[in-house]
Amino acid sequence: MLLDTPICDFGWKAPDFTLNTPNGDAFTMSENLGKKGLLIMFICNHCPYVKAIATRLAEDTKQLMAEGINVLAIMSNDYENVEADSPQNMLRFAELHGFEFPYLVDEDQQVGKQYGAVCTPDFFGFNHLGELQYRGRLDDARLHDDPNREPELLNAMQMIAGIGKGPKQQTASMGCSIKWR
């Protein structure tokens, strides 16, 4: 089912969490909330929308991390019913696309529910205080690779890193619904 993300609730405070990678490495949100902010992404392996943007996502997040903006990705789908999203497949997907950010398993789906994540991909851009400043899409290219794309997420996170606030105009991300239990 195709869904759009809600409009950004500017200033909403990010709930803290600790999740593990498929290899068991723990990441705590508050420990990753850097001086330039934090991007939290809800993604999965099987979604055609995530697959279509994966290369651009890897490139944009690599640039953000090089600029000191922290990035975490979370997989909240019920992988017992969607085998393609299993932790082992998360490792393969991340390697295939060159993801350099931690890709975390939301085993009990609590983090996805706390954040109100609705689809994959769903982007949450926070400033250094943990206040939501971006809830938009990756870019305007949609499912296509377009060399003239407008990298909206990249631009928004750079703005947040610079002034602590995100753009007032944001276009909702769209993608597959999260597969809840």
CSV table of N, CA and C in Angstrom, one decimal, residues 3-124:
chain,number,residue,atom,x,y,z
A,3,LEU,N,1.8,5.0,0.8
A,3,LEU,CA,1.4,6.0,1.8
A,3,LEU,C,2.3,7.2,1.7
A,4,ASP,N,1.8,8.3,2.1
A,4,ASP,CA,2.7,9.6,2.2
A,4,ASP,C,2.9,9.8,3.7
A,5,THR,N,4.1,10.4,4.0
A,5,THR,CA,4.3,10.8,5.4
A,5,THR,C,3.6,12.0,5.8
A,6,PRO,N,3.3,12.2,7.1
A,6,PRO,CA,2.6,13.4,7.5
A,6,PRO,C,3.5,14.6,7.4
A,7,ILE,N,2.9,15.8,7.5
A,7,ILE,CA,3.7,17.1,7.5
A,7,ILE,C,4.5,17.1,8.7
A,8,CYS,N,5.7,17.8,8.6
A,8,CYS,CA,6.7,17.9,9.7
A,8,CYS,C,6.0,18.6,10.9
A,9,ASP,N,6.2,18.0,12.1
A,9,ASP,CA,5.7,18.6,13.3
A,9,ASP,C,7.0,19.2,14.0
A,10,PHE,N,7.3,20.5,13.5
A,10,PHE,CA,8.5,21.2,13.9
A,10,PHE,C,8.6,21.2,15.4
A,11,GLY,N,9.8,20.9,15.9
A,11,GLY,CA,10.1,20.9,17.3
A,11,GLY,C,9.7,19.7,18.1
A,12,TRP,N,9.0,18.7,17.5
A,12,TRP,CA,8.7,17.5,18.2
A,12,TRP,C,10.0,16.8,18.7
A,13,LYS,N,10.0,16.4,19.9
A,13,LYS,CA,11.2,15.9,20.5
A,13,LYS,C,11.3,14.4,20.3
A,14,ALA,N,12.5,14.0,19.8
A,14,ALA,CA,12.8,12.6,19.4
A,14,ALA,C,12.8,11.7,20.7
A,15,PRO,N,12.0,10.6,20.7
A,15,PRO,CA,12.1,9.7,21.9
A,15,PRO,C,13.5,8.9,21.7
A,16,ASP,N,14.1,8.7,22.9
A,16,ASP,CA,15.4,8.0,22.9
A,16,ASP,C,15.1,6.5,22.7
A,17,PHE,N,16.1,5.8,22.2
A,17,PHE,CA,16.0,4.4,22.0
A,17,PHE,C,17.4,3.8,21.9
A,18,THR,N,17.5,2.5,22.1
A,18,THR,CA,18.7,1.7,21.8
A,18,THR,C,18.2,0.5,21.0
A,19,LEU,N,18.8,0.4,19.8
A,19,LEU,CA,18.6,-0.7,18.9
A,19,LEU,C,19.9,-1.3,18.5
A,20,ASN,N,19.8,-2.6,18.0
A,20,ASN,CA,21.0,-3.3,17.5
A,20,ASN,C,21.1,-3.4,16.0
A,21,THR,N,22.3,-3.5,15.5
A,21,THR,CA,22.5,-3.9,14.1
A,21,THR,C,22.2,-5.4,14.0
A,22,PRO,N,22.1,-5.9,12.8
A,22,PRO,CA,22.0,-7.4,12.7
A,22,PRO,C,23.2,-8.1,13.3
A,23,ASN,N,24.3,-7.5,13.4
A,23,ASN,CA,25.5,-8.1,14.1
A,23,ASN,C,25.5,-8.0,15.6
A,24,GLY,N,24.5,-7.2,16.1
A,24,GLY,CA,24.4,-7.1,17.6
A,24,GLY,C,25.1,-5.9,18.2
A,25,ASP,N,25.6,-5.0,17.3
A,25,ASP,CA,26.2,-3.7,17.8
A,25,ASP,C,25.0,-2.8,18.2
A,26,ALA,N,25.1,-2.2,19.4
A,26,ALA,CA,24.0,-1.3,19.9
A,26,ALA,C,24.3,0.1,19.6
A,27,PHE,N,23.2,0.8,19.2
A,27,PHE,CA,23.3,2.3,18.9
A,27,PHE,C,22.1,2.9,19.7
A,28,THR,N,22.5,4.0,20.5
A,28,THR,CA,21.5,4.7,21.2
A,28,THR,C,21.3,6.1,20.6
A,29,MET,N,20.1,6.4,20.3
A,29,MET,CA,19.7,7.7,19.6
A,29,MET,C,20.4,8.8,20.2
A,30,SER,N,20.3,9.0,21.6
A,30,SER,CA,20.8,10.2,22.2
A,30,SER,C,22.3,10.3,22.1
A,31,GLU,N,23.0,9.2,22.0
A,31,GLU,CA,24.5,9.2,21.9
A,31,GLU,C,24.9,9.5,20.4
A,32,ASN,N,23.9,9.5,19.5
A,32,ASN,CA,24.2,9.8,18.1
A,32,ASN,C,23.7,11.2,17.7
A,33,LEU,N,23.1,11.9,18.6
A,33,LEU,CA,22.6,13.2,18.4
A,33,LEU,C,23.7,14.2,18.4
A,34,GLY,N,24.4,14.4,17.3
A,34,GLY,CA,25.6,15.2,17.3
A,34,GLY,C,25.4,16.7,17.3
A,35,LYS,N,26.5,17.4,17.3
A,35,LYS,CA,26.4,18.9,17.3
A,35,LYS,C,25.7,19.4,16.0
A,36,LYS,N,25.7,18.6,14.9
A,36,LYS,CA,25.1,19.1,13.7
A,36,LYS,C,23.8,18.4,13.4
A,37,GLY,N,23.3,17.6,14.3
A,37,GLY,CA,22.0,16.9,14.2
A,37,GLY,C,22.1,15.5,13.8
A,38,LEU,N,20.9,14.9,13.6
A,38,LEU,CA,20.8,13.4,13.3
A,38,LEU,C,19.7,13.2,12.3
A,39,LEU,N,20.0,12.4,11.4
A,39,LEU,CA,19.0,11.9,10.4
A,39,LEU,C,18.6,10.5,10.8
A,40,ILE,N,17.3,10.2,11.0
A,40,ILE,CA,16.8,8.9,11.3
A,40,ILE,C,15.9,8.5,10.1
A,41,MET,N,16.2,7.3,9.5
A,41,MET,CA,15.5,6.9,8.4
A,41,MET,C,14.8,5.6,8.7
A,42,PHE,N,13.6,5.4,8.3
A,42,PHE,CA,12.9,4.1,8.4
A,42,PHE,C,12.9,3.6,7.0
A,43,ILE,N,13.6,2.5,6.8
A,43,ILE,CA,13.8,1.9,5.5
A,43,ILE,C,13.6,0.4,5.6
A,44,CYS,N,13.6,-0.4,4.5
A,44,CYS,CA,13.6,-1.8,4.5
A,44,CYS,C,14.2,-2.3,3.2
A,45,ASN,N,14.3,-3.6,3.1
A,45,ASN,CA,15.0,-4.2,2.0
A,45,ASN,C,14.1,-4.4,0.8
A,46,HIS,N,12.9,-4.8,1.0
A,46,HIS,CA,12.0,-5.2,-0.1
A,46,HIS,C,11.2,-4.1,-0.8
A,47,CYS,N,11.1,-3.0,-0.2
A,47,CYS,CA,10.3,-1.9,-0.8
A,47,CYS,C,10.8,-1.4,-2.1
A,48,PRO,N,10.0,-1.4,-3.2
A,48,PRO,CA,10.5,-0.9,-4.4
A,48,PRO,C,10.9,0.6,-4.4
A,49,TYR,N,10.3,1.4,-3.5
A,49,TYR,CA,10.7,2.8,-3.3
A,49,TYR,C,12.1,2.9,-2.7
A,50,VAL,N,12.4,2.1,-1.7
A,50,VAL,CA,13.7,2.1,-1.1
A,50,VAL,C,14.7,1.6,-2.1
A,51,LYS,N,14.4,0.5,-2.8
A,51,LYS,CA,15.3,0.0,-3.8
A,51,LYS,C,15.7,1.0,-4.9
A,52,ALA,N,14.7,1.8,-5.3
A,52,ALA,CA,14.9,2.8,-6.3
A,52,ALA,C,15.8,3.9,-5.9
A,53,ILE,N,15.8,4.3,-4.6
A,53,ILE,CA,16.6,5.4,-4.2
A,53,ILE,C,17.8,5.0,-3.5
A,54,ALA,N,18.1,3.7,-3.3
A,54,ALA,CA,19.2,3.2,-2.4
A,54,ALA,C,20.5,3.8,-2.8
A,55,THR,N,20.9,3.9,-4.1
A,55,THR,CA,22.2,4.4,-4.5
A,55,THR,C,22.3,5.9,-4.1
A,56,ARG,N,21.2,6.6,-4.5
A,56,ARG,CA,21.2,8.1,-4.1
A,56,ARG,C,21.3,8.3,-2.6
A,57,LEU,N,20.5,7.4,-1.9
A,57,LEU,CA,20.5,7.5,-0.4
A,57,LEU,C,21.9,7.3,0.1
A,58,ALA,N,22.6,6.3,-0.4
A,58,ALA,CA,24.0,6.0,0.1
A,58,ALA,C,24.9,7.2,-0.2
A,59,GLU,N,24.8,7.8,-1.4
A,59,GLU,CA,25.6,8.9,-1.7
A,59,GLU,C,25.3,10.1,-0.9
A,60,ASP,N,24.1,10.5,-0.7
A,60,ASP,CA,23.7,11.6,0.1
A,60,ASP,C,24.1,11.5,1.6
A,61,THR,N,23.8,10.3,2.1
A,61,THR,CA,24.2,10.1,3.5
A,61,THR,C,25.7,10.1,3.7
A,62,LYS,N,26.4,9.6,2.8
A,62,LYS,CA,27.9,9.6,2.9
A,62,LYS,C,28.4,11.0,3.0
A,63,GLN,N,27.8,11.9,2.2
A,63,GLN,CA,28.1,13.3,2.2
A,63,GLN,C,27.8,13.9,3.5
A,64,LEU,N,26.5,13.6,4.0
A,64,LEU,CA,26.1,14.2,5.3
A,64,LEU,C,27.1,13.8,6.4
A,65,MET,N,27.4,12.5,6.5
A,65,MET,CA,28.3,12.0,7.5
A,65,MET,C,29.7,12.6,7.4
A,66,ALA,N,30.2,12.9,6.2
A,66,ALA,CA,31.4,13.5,6.0
A,66,ALA,C,31.4,15.0,6.5
A,67,GLU,N,30.2,15.6,6.5
A,67,GLU,CA,30.0,16.9,7.0
A,67,GLU,C,29.7,17.0,8.5
A,68,GLY,N,29.7,15.8,9.2
A,68,GLY,CA,29.5,15.7,10.7
A,68,GLY,C,28.1,15.6,11.1
A,69,ILE,N,27.2,15.2,10.1
A,69,ILE,CA,25.8,15.0,10.5
A,69,ILE,C,25.6,13.5,10.6
A,70,ASN,N,25.1,13.1,11.8
A,70,ASN,CA,25.0,11.6,12.0
A,70,ASN,C,23.7,11.1,11.4
A,71,VAL,N,23.8,9.8,11.1
A,71,VAL,CA,22.8,9.1,10.3
A,71,VAL,C,22.5,7.7,10.9
A,72,LEU,N,21.3,7.3,11.1
A,72,LEU,CA,20.9,6.0,11.6
A,72,LEU,C,19.7,5.6,10.7
A,73,ALA,N,19.7,4.3,10.3
A,73,ALA,CA,18.5,3.7,9.6
A,73,ALA,C,17.9,2.6,10.4
A,74,ILE,N,16.6,2.5,10.4
A,74,ILE,CA,15.9,1.6,11.2
A,74,ILE,C,15.0,0.8,10.3
A,75,MET,N,14.9,-0.6,10.5
A,75,MET,CA,14.0,-1.5,9.8
A,75,MET,C,13.0,-2.0,10.8
A,76,SER,N,11.8,-1.5,10.7
A,76,SER,CA,10.7,-1.8,11.6
A,76,SER,C,9.7,-2.8,11.1
A,77,ASN,N,9.9,-3.3,9.9
A,77,ASN,CA,8.9,-4.3,9.4
A,77,ASN,C,9.0,-5.6,10.1
A,78,ASP,N,7.8,-6.3,10.1
A,78,ASP,CA,7.7,-7.6,10.7
A,78,ASP,C,8.4,-8.6,9.8
A,79,TYR,N,9.7,-8.8,10.0
A,79,TYR,CA,10.5,-9.6,9.1
A,79,TYR,C,10.2,-11.1,9.2
A,80,GLU,N,9.5,-11.5,10.2
A,80,GLU,CA,9.0,-13.0,10.3
A,80,GLU,C,8.0,-13.2,9.2
A,81,ASN,N,7.2,-12.2,8.8
A,81,ASN,CA,6.3,-12.4,7.7
A,81,ASN,C,6.8,-11.8,6.4
A,82,VAL,N,7.9,-11.1,6.4
A,82,VAL,CA,8.5,-10.5,5.2
A,82,VAL,C,10.0,-10.9,5.2
A,83,GLU,N,10.3,-12.1,4.8
A,83,GLU,CA,11.6,-12.7,4.9
A,83,GLU,C,12.7,-11.8,4.3
A,84,ALA,N,12.3,-11.1,3.2
A,84,ALA,CA,13.3,-10.2,2.6
A,84,ALA,C,13.9,-9.1,3.5
A,85,ASP,N,13.2,-8.8,4.6
A,85,ASP,CA,13.6,-7.8,5.5
A,85,ASP,C,14.3,-8.4,6.8
A,86,SER,N,14.7,-9.7,6.7
A,86,SER,CA,15.3,-10.3,7.9
A,86,SER,C,16.7,-9.6,8.1
A,87,PRO,N,17.2,-9.8,9.3
A,87,PRO,CA,18.5,-9.2,9.7
A,87,PRO,C,19.6,-9.6,8.7
A,88,GLN,N,19.6,-10.9,8.3
A,88,GLN,CA,20.7,-11.4,7.4
A,88,GLN,C,20.5,-10.7,6.0
A,89,ASN,N,19.3,-10.4,5.6
A,89,ASN,CA,19.1,-9.7,4.3
A,89,ASN,C,19.3,-8.2,4.5
A,90,MET,N,19.2,-7.7,5.7
A,90,MET,CA,19.6,-6.3,5.9
A,90,MET,C,21.1,-6.1,5.7
A,91,LEU,N,21.9,-7.1,6.2
A,91,LEU,CA,23.3,-7.0,5.9
A,91,LEU,C,23.7,-7.0,4.4
A,92,ARG,N,23.0,-7.9,3.7
A,92,ARG,CA,23.2,-8.0,2.3
A,92,ARG,C,22.8,-6.8,1.5
A,93,PHE,N,21.7,-6.2,1.9
A,93,PHE,CA,21.2,-5.0,1.3
A,93,PHE,C,22.1,-3.8,1.5
A,94,ALA,N,22.5,-3.7,2.7
A,94,ALA,CA,23.4,-2.6,3.1
A,94,ALA,C,24.7,-2.7,2.3
A,95,GLU,N,25.3,-3.9,2.2
A,95,GLU,CA,26.5,-4.1,1.5
A,95,GLU,C,26.3,-3.8,0.0
A,96,LEU,N,25.3,-4.3,-0.5
A,96,LEU,CA,25.0,-4.2,-2.0
A,96,LEU,C,24.9,-2.7,-2.3
A,97,HIS,N,24.4,-1.9,-1.5
A,97,HIS,CA,24.2,-0.5,-1.8
A,97,HIS,C,25.2,0.5,-1.2
A,98,GLY,N,26.2,-0.1,-0.5
A,98,GLY,CA,27.2,0.7,0.1
A,98,GLY,C,26.8,1.6,1.2
A,99,PHE,N,25.8,1.2,2.0
A,99,PHE,CA,25.4,2.0,3.2
A,99,PHE,C,26.5,2.0,4.2
A,100,GLU,N,26.9,3.2,4.6
A,100,GLU,CA,27.9,3.4,5.6
A,100,GLU,C,27.3,3.8,7.0
A,101,PHE,N,26.0,4.0,7.1
A,101,PHE,CA,25.4,4.3,8.3
A,101,PHE,C,24.9,3.0,9.0
A,102,PRO,N,24.7,3.1,10.3
A,102,PRO,CA,24.2,1.9,11.0
A,102,PRO,C,22.8,1.6,10.6
A,103,TYR,N,22.5,0.3,10.3
A,103,TYR,CA,21.2,-0.1,9.9
A,103,TYR,C,20.7,-1.0,11.0
A,104,LEU,N,19.7,-0.5,11.7
A,104,LEU,CA,19.2,-1.1,13.0
A,104,LEU,C,17.9,-1.9,12.8
A,105,VAL,N,17.8,-2.9,13.7
A,105,VAL,CA,16.6,-3.8,13.7
A,105,VAL,C,15.7,-3.3,14.8
A,106,ASP,N,14.5,-3.0,14.5
A,106,ASP,CA,13.4,-2.6,15.4
A,106,ASP,C,12.6,-3.9,15.7
A,107,GLU,N,13.2,-4.8,16.5
A,107,GLU,CA,12.7,-6.1,16.7
A,107,GLU,C,11.2,-6.1,17.1
A,108,ASP,N,10.8,-5.3,18.1
A,108,ASP,CA,9.5,-5.3,18.6
A,108,ASP,C,8.6,-4.2,18.0
A,109,GLN,N,9.2,-3.5,17.0
A,109,GLN,CA,8.5,-2.4,16.3
A,109,GLN,C,8.1,-1.2,17.2
A,110,GLN,N,8.6,-1.1,18.4
A,110,GLN,CA,8.3,0.0,19.3
A,110,GLN,C,8.8,1.3,18.8
A,111,VAL,N,10.0,1.3,18.3
A,111,VAL,CA,10.6,2.6,17.8
A,111,VAL,C,9.8,3.2,16.7
A,112,GLY,N,9.5,2.3,15.7
A,112,GLY,CA,8.6,2.8,14.6
A,112,GLY,C,7.3,3.3,15.0
A,113,LYS,N,6.7,2.7,16.0
A,113,LYS,CA,5.4,3.2,16.6
A,113,LYS,C,5.6,4.5,17.3
A,114,GLN,N,6.7,4.6,18.2
A,114,GLN,CA,7.0,5.9,18.9
A,114,GLN,C,7.2,7.1,18.0
A,115,TYR,N,7.8,6.8,16.9
A,115,TYR,CA,8.1,7.9,15.9
A,115,TYR,C,6.9,8.2,15.0
A,116,GLY,N,6.0,7.3,15.0
A,116,GLY,CA,4.8,7.5,14.0
A,116,GLY,C,5.2,7.2,12.6
A,117,ALA,N,6.3,6.4,12.4
A,117,ALA,CA,6.7,6.0,11.0
A,117,ALA,C,5.5,5.3,10.3
A,118,VAL,N,5.3,5.7,9.0
A,118,VAL,CA,4.2,5.2,8.3
A,118,VAL,C,4.6,4.4,7.1
A,119,CYS,N,5.8,4.7,6.5
A,119,CYS,CA,6.2,4.1,5.2
A,119,CYS,C,7.7,4.0,5.1
A,120,THR,N,8.1,3.3,4.1
A,120,THR,CA,9.5,3.2,3.8
A,120,THR,C,9.7,3.7,2.4
A,121,PRO,N,10.5,4.8,2.3
A,121,PRO,CA,11.3,5.4,3.3
A,121,PRO,C,10.5,6.5,4.0
A,122,ASP,N,10.9,6.7,5.3
A,122,ASP,CA,10.3,7.8,6.1
A,122,ASP,C,11.5,8.4,6.8
A,123,PHE,N,11.7,9.7,6.5
A,123,PHE,CA,12.9,10.5,7.0
A,123,PHE,C,12.5,11.4,8.1
A,124,PHE,N,13.4,11.4,9.2
A,124,PHE,CA,13.2,12.3,10.3
A,124,PHE,C,14.5,13.0,10.5
